[in-house]
mmCIF file of C-alpha atoms in Angstrom:
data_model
loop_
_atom_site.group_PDB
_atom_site.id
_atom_site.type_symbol
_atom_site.label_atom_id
_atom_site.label_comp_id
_atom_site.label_asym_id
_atom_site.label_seq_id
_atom_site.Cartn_x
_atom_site.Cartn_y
_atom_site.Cartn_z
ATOM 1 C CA UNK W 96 -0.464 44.289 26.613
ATOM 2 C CA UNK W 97 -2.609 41.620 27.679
ATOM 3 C CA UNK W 98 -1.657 38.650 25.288
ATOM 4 C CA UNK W 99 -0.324 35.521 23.777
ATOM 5 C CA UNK W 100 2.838 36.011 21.984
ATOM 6 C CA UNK W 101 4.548 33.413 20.190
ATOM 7 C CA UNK W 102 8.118 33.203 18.730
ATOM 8 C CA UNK W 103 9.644 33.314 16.103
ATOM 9 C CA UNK W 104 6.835 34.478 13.855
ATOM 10 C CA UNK W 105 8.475 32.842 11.185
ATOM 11 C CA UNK W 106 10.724 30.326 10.477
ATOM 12 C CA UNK W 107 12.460 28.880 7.316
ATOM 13 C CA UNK W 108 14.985 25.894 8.201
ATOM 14 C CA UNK W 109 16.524 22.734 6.375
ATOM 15 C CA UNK W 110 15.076 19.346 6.254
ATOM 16 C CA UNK W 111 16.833 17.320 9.841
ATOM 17 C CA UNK W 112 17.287 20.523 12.141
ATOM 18 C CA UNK W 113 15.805 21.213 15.059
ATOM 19 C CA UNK W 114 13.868 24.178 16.284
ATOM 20 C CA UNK W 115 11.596 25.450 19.135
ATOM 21 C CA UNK W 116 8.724 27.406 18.953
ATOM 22 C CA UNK W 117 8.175 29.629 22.228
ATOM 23 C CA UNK W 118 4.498 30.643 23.800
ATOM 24 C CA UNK W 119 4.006 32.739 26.476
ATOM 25 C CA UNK W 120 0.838 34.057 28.032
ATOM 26 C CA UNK W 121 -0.026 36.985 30.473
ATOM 27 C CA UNK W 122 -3.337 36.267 31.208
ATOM 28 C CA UNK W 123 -3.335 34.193 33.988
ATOM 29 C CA UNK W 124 -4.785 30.929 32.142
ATOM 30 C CA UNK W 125 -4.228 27.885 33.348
ATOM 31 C CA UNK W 126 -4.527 25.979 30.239
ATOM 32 C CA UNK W 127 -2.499 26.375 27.363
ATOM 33 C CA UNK W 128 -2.556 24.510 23.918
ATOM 34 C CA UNK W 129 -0.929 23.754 20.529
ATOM 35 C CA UNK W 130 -2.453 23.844 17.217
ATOM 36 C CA UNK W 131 -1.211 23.086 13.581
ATOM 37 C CA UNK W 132 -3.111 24.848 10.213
ATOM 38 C CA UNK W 133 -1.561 22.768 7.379
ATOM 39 C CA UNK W 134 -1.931 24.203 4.128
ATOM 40 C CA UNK W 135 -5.451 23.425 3.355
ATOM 41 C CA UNK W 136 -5.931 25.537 6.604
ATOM 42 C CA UNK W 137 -6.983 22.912 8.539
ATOM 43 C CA UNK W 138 -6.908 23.499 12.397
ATOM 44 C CA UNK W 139 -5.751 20.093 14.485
ATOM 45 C CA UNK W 140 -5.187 20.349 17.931
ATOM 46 C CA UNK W 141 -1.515 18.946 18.923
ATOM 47 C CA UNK W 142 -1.369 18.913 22.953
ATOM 48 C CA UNK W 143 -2.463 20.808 26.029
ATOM 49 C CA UNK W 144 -1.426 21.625 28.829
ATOM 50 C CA UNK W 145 -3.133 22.608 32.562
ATOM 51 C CA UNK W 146 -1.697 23.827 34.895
ATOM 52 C CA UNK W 147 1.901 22.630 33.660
ATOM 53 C CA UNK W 148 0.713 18.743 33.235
ATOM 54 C CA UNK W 149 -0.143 17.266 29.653
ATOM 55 C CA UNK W 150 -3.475 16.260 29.336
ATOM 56 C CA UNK W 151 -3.550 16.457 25.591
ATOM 57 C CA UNK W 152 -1.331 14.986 23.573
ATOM 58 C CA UNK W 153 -2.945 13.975 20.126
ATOM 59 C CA UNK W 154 -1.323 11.783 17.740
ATOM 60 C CA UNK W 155 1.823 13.341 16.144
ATOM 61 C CA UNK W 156 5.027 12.250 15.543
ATOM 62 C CA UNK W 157 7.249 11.807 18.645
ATOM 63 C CA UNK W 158 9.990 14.429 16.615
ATOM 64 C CA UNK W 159 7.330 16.698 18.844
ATOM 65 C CA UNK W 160 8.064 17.720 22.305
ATOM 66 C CA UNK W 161 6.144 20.439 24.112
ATOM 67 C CA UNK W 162 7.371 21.672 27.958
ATOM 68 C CA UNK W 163 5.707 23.685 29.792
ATOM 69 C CA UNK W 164 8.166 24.608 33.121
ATOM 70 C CA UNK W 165 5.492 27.156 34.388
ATOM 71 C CA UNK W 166 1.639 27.372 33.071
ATOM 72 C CA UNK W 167 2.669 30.915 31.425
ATOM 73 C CA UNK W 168 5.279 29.312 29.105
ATOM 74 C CA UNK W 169 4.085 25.728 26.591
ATOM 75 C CA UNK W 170 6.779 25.706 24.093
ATOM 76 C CA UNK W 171 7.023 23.412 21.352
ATOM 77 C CA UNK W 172 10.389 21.604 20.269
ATOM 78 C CA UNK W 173 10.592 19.721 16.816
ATOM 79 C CA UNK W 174 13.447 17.451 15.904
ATOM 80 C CA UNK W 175 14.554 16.199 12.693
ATOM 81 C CA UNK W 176 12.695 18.489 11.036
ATOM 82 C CA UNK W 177 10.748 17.190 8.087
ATOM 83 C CA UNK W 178 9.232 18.901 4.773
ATOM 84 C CA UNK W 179 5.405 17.954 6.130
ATOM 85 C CA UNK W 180 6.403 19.853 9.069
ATOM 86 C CA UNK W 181 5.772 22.835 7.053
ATOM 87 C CA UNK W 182 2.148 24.855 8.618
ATOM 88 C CA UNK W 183 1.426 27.879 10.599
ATOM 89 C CA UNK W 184 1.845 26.604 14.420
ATOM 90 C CA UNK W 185 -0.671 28.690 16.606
ATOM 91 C CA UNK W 186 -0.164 28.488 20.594
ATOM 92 C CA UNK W 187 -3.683 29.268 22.439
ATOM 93 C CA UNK W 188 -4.779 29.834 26.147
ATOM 94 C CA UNK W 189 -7.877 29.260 27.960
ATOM 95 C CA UNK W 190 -8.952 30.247 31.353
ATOM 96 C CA UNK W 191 -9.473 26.618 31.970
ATOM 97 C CA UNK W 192 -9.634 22.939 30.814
ATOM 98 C CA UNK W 193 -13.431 23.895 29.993
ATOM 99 C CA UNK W 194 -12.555 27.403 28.047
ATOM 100 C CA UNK W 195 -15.991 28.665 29.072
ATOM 101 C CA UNK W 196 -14.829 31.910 27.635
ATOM 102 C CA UNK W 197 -13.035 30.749 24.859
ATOM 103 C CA UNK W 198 -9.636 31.099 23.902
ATOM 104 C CA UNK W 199 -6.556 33.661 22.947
ATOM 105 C CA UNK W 200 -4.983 32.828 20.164
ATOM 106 C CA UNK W 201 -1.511 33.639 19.179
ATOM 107 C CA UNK W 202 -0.145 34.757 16.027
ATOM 108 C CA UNK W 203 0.892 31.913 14.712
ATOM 109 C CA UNK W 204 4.751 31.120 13.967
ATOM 110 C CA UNK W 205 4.797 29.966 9.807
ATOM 111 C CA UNK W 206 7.185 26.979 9.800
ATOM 112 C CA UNK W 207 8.651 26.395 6.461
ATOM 113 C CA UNK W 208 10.865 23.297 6.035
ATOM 114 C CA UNK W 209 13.337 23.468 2.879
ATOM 115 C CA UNK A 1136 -15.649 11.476 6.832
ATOM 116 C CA UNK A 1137 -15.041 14.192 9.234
ATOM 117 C CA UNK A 1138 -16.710 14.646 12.889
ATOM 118 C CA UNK A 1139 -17.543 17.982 12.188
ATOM 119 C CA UNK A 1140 -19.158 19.163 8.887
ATOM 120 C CA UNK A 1141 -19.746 22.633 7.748
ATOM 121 C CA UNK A 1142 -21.471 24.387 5.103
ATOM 122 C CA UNK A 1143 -21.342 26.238 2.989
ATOM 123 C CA UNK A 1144 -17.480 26.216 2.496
ATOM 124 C CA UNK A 1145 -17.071 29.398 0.427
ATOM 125 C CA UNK A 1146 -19.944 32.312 0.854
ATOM 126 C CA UNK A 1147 -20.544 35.569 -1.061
ATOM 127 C CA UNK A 1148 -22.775 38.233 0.485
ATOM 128 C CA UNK A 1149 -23.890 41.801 -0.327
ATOM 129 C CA UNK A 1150 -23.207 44.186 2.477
ATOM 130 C CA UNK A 1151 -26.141 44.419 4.534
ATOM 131 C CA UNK A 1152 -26.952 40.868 4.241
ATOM 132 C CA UNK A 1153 -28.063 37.896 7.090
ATOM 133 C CA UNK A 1154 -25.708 35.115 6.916
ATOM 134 C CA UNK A 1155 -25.846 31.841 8.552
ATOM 135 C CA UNK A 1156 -22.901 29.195 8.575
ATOM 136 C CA UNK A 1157 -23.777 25.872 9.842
ATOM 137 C CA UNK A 1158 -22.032 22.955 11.622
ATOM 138 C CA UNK A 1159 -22.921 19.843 12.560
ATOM 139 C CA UNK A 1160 -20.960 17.227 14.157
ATOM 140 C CA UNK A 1161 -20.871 13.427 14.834
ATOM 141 C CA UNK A 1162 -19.767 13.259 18.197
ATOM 142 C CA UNK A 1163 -20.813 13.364 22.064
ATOM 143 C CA UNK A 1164 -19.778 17.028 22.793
ATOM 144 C CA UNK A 1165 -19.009 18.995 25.922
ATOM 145 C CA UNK A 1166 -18.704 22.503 23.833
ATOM 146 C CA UNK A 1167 -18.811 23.519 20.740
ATOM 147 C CA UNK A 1168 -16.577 26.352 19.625
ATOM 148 C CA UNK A 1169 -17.336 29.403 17.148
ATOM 149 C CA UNK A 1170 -13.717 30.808 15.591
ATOM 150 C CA UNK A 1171 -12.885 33.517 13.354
ATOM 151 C CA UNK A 1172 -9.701 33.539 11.221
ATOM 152 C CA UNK A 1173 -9.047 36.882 9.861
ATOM 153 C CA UNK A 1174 -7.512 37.330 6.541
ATOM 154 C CA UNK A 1175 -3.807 38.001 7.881
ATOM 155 C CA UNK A 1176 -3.868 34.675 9.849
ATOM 156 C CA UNK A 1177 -4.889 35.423 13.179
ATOM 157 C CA UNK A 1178 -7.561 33.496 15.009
ATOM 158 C CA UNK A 1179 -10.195 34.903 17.030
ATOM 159 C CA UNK A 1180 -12.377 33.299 19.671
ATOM 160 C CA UNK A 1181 -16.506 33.985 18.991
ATOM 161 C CA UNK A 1182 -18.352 31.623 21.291
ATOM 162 C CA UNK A 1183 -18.273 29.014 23.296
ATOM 163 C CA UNK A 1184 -21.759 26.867 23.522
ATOM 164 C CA UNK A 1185 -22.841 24.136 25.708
ATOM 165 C CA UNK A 1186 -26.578 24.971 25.192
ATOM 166 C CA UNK A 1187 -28.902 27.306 23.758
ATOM 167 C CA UNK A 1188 -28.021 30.977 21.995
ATOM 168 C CA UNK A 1189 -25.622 33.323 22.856
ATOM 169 C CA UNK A 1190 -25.527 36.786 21.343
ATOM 170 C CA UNK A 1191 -22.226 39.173 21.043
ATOM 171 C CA UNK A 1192 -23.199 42.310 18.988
ATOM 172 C CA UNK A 1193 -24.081 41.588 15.449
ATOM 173 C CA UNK A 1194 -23.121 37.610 15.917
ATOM 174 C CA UNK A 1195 -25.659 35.164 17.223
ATOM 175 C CA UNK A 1196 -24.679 31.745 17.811
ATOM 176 C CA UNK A 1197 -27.426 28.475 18.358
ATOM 177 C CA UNK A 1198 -26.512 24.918 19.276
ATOM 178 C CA UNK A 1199 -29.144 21.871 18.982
ATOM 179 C CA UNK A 1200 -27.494 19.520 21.532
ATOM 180 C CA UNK A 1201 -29.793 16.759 20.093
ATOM 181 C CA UNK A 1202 -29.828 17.843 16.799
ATOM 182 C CA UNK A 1203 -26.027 17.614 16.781
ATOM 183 C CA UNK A 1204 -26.320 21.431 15.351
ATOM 184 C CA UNK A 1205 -24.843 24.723 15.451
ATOM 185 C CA UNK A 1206 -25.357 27.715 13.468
ATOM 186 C CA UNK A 1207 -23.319 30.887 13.305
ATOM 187 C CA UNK A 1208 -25.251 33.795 12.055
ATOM 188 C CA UNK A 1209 -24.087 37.542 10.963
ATOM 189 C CA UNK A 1210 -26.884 40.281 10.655
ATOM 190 C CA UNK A 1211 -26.145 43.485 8.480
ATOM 191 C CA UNK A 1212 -22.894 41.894 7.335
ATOM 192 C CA UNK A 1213 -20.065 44.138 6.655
ATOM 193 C CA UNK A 1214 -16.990 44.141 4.806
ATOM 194 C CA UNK A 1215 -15.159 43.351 7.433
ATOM 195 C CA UNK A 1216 -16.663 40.557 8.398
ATOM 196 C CA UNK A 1217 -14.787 38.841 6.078
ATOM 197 C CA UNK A 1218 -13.214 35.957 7.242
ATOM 198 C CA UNK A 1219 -13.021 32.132 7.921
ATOM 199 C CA UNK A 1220 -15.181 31.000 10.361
ATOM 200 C CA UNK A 1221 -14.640 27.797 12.400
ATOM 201 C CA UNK A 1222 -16.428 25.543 14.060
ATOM 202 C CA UNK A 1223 -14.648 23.394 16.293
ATOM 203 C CA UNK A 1224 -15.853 20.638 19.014
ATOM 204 C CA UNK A 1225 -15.008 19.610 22.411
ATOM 205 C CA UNK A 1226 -15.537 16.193 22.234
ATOM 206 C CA UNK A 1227 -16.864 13.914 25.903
ATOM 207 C CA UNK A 1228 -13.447 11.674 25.747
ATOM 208 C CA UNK A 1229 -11.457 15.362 25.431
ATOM 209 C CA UNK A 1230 -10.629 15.038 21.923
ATOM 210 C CA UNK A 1231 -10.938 17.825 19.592
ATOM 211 C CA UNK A 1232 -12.286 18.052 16.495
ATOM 212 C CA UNK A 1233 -12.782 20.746 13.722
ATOM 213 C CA UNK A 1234 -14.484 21.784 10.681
ATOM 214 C CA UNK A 1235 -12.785 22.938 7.687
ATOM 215 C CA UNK A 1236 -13.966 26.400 7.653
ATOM 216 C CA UNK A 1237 -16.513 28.367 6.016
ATOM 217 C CA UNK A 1238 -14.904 31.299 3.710
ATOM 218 C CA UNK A 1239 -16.746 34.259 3.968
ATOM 219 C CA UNK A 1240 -16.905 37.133 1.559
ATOM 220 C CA UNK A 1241 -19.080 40.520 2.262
ATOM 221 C CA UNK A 1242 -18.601 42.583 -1.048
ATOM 222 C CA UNK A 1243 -19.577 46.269 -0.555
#
């Protein structure tokens, strides 16, 4: 299947740990992103990536790392994990930087911070 | 106050309905995006608009560039239709910005 599959799909872990969140697409995008839905369900866009080099990278907290070592894999590393860390993470692709034909969304991983 | 604004935030239709969902924004814009979040969480992709209308099925989708305007509308809405629908921006300095959603409920 044709897709973009994040992992885990959820993910419960104490306050000060350290996780990843992996993306992978099969589509043959160049441009893959990061998003956060906090729980008012409010979408922000965290980075982006084209082509394997940043050229989004919003303002959150540096405990936030995304790498990207090809353009089919953006995965997103968070240290010292904190309890505002807590939202549904969705990874997203576009064809290109422009996303004339929109995006694939993930399925979102649910990050919950105890 | 936020650089995109849409309304209404929570709608209520009757099967069979037309429903429009606007958005207007603040910014310069390169595209404006049209999303769909499903109840169970996943997000869908409608439209992307630079200009004009585009049309996909029973979804039409307008954009005033100097207006700063976009509406989303649904004809013969269906149950399943129900969703949240976002609009989200493309900014001209490559920032993104998004509305808050607009809750929609088609009752049968």
């Amino acid at each position: 299947d044709t897709a973009v599959s994040q992992t885990p799909k959820y993910l419960v872990t104490q306050m000060g740990n350290d996780k990843s969140i992996k993306c992978e697409q099969n589509l043959g995008h160049d441009t893959m992103y990061w998003y956060k839905q906090d729980s008012k369900k409010f979408l922000k866009i965290m980075f982006s990536y084209n082509n394997k080099e940043l050229i989004i990278n919003e303002t959150v907290p540096n405990r936030f790392s995304p790498k990207s070592p090809d353009k089919a894999h953006l995965n997103l590393h968070i240290n010292s994990l904190e309890l505002g860390d807590s939202a549904v993470y969705f990874c997203a692709s576009s064809q290109d930087q422009q996303a004339f034909y929109g995006y694939t969304f993930g399925s979102g991983t649910r990050l919950t911070v105890v | 106050k936020n650089e995109v604004e849409q309304s209404p935030q929570n709608l209520t239709a009757q099967e069979g309905e037309f429903i429009t969902i606007n958005c207007s924004y603040s910014v310069g814009i390169s595209a404006l995006h049209w999303l769909q979040q499903h109840p169970g969480g996943g997000i869908v992709s409608l439209f992307m608009l630079s200009s004009g209308k585009k049309k996909h099925g029973r979804l039409i989708a307008t954009i005033n560039i100097q207006e700063k305007h976009s509406s989303l509308h649904i004809t013969a809405s269906h149950p399943r239709d129900s969703a949240v629908y976002i609009c989200a921006v493309r900014a001209n300095g490559n920032q993104f910005y998004f509305g808050t959603g607009t809750s929609l409920t088609v009752i049968p």
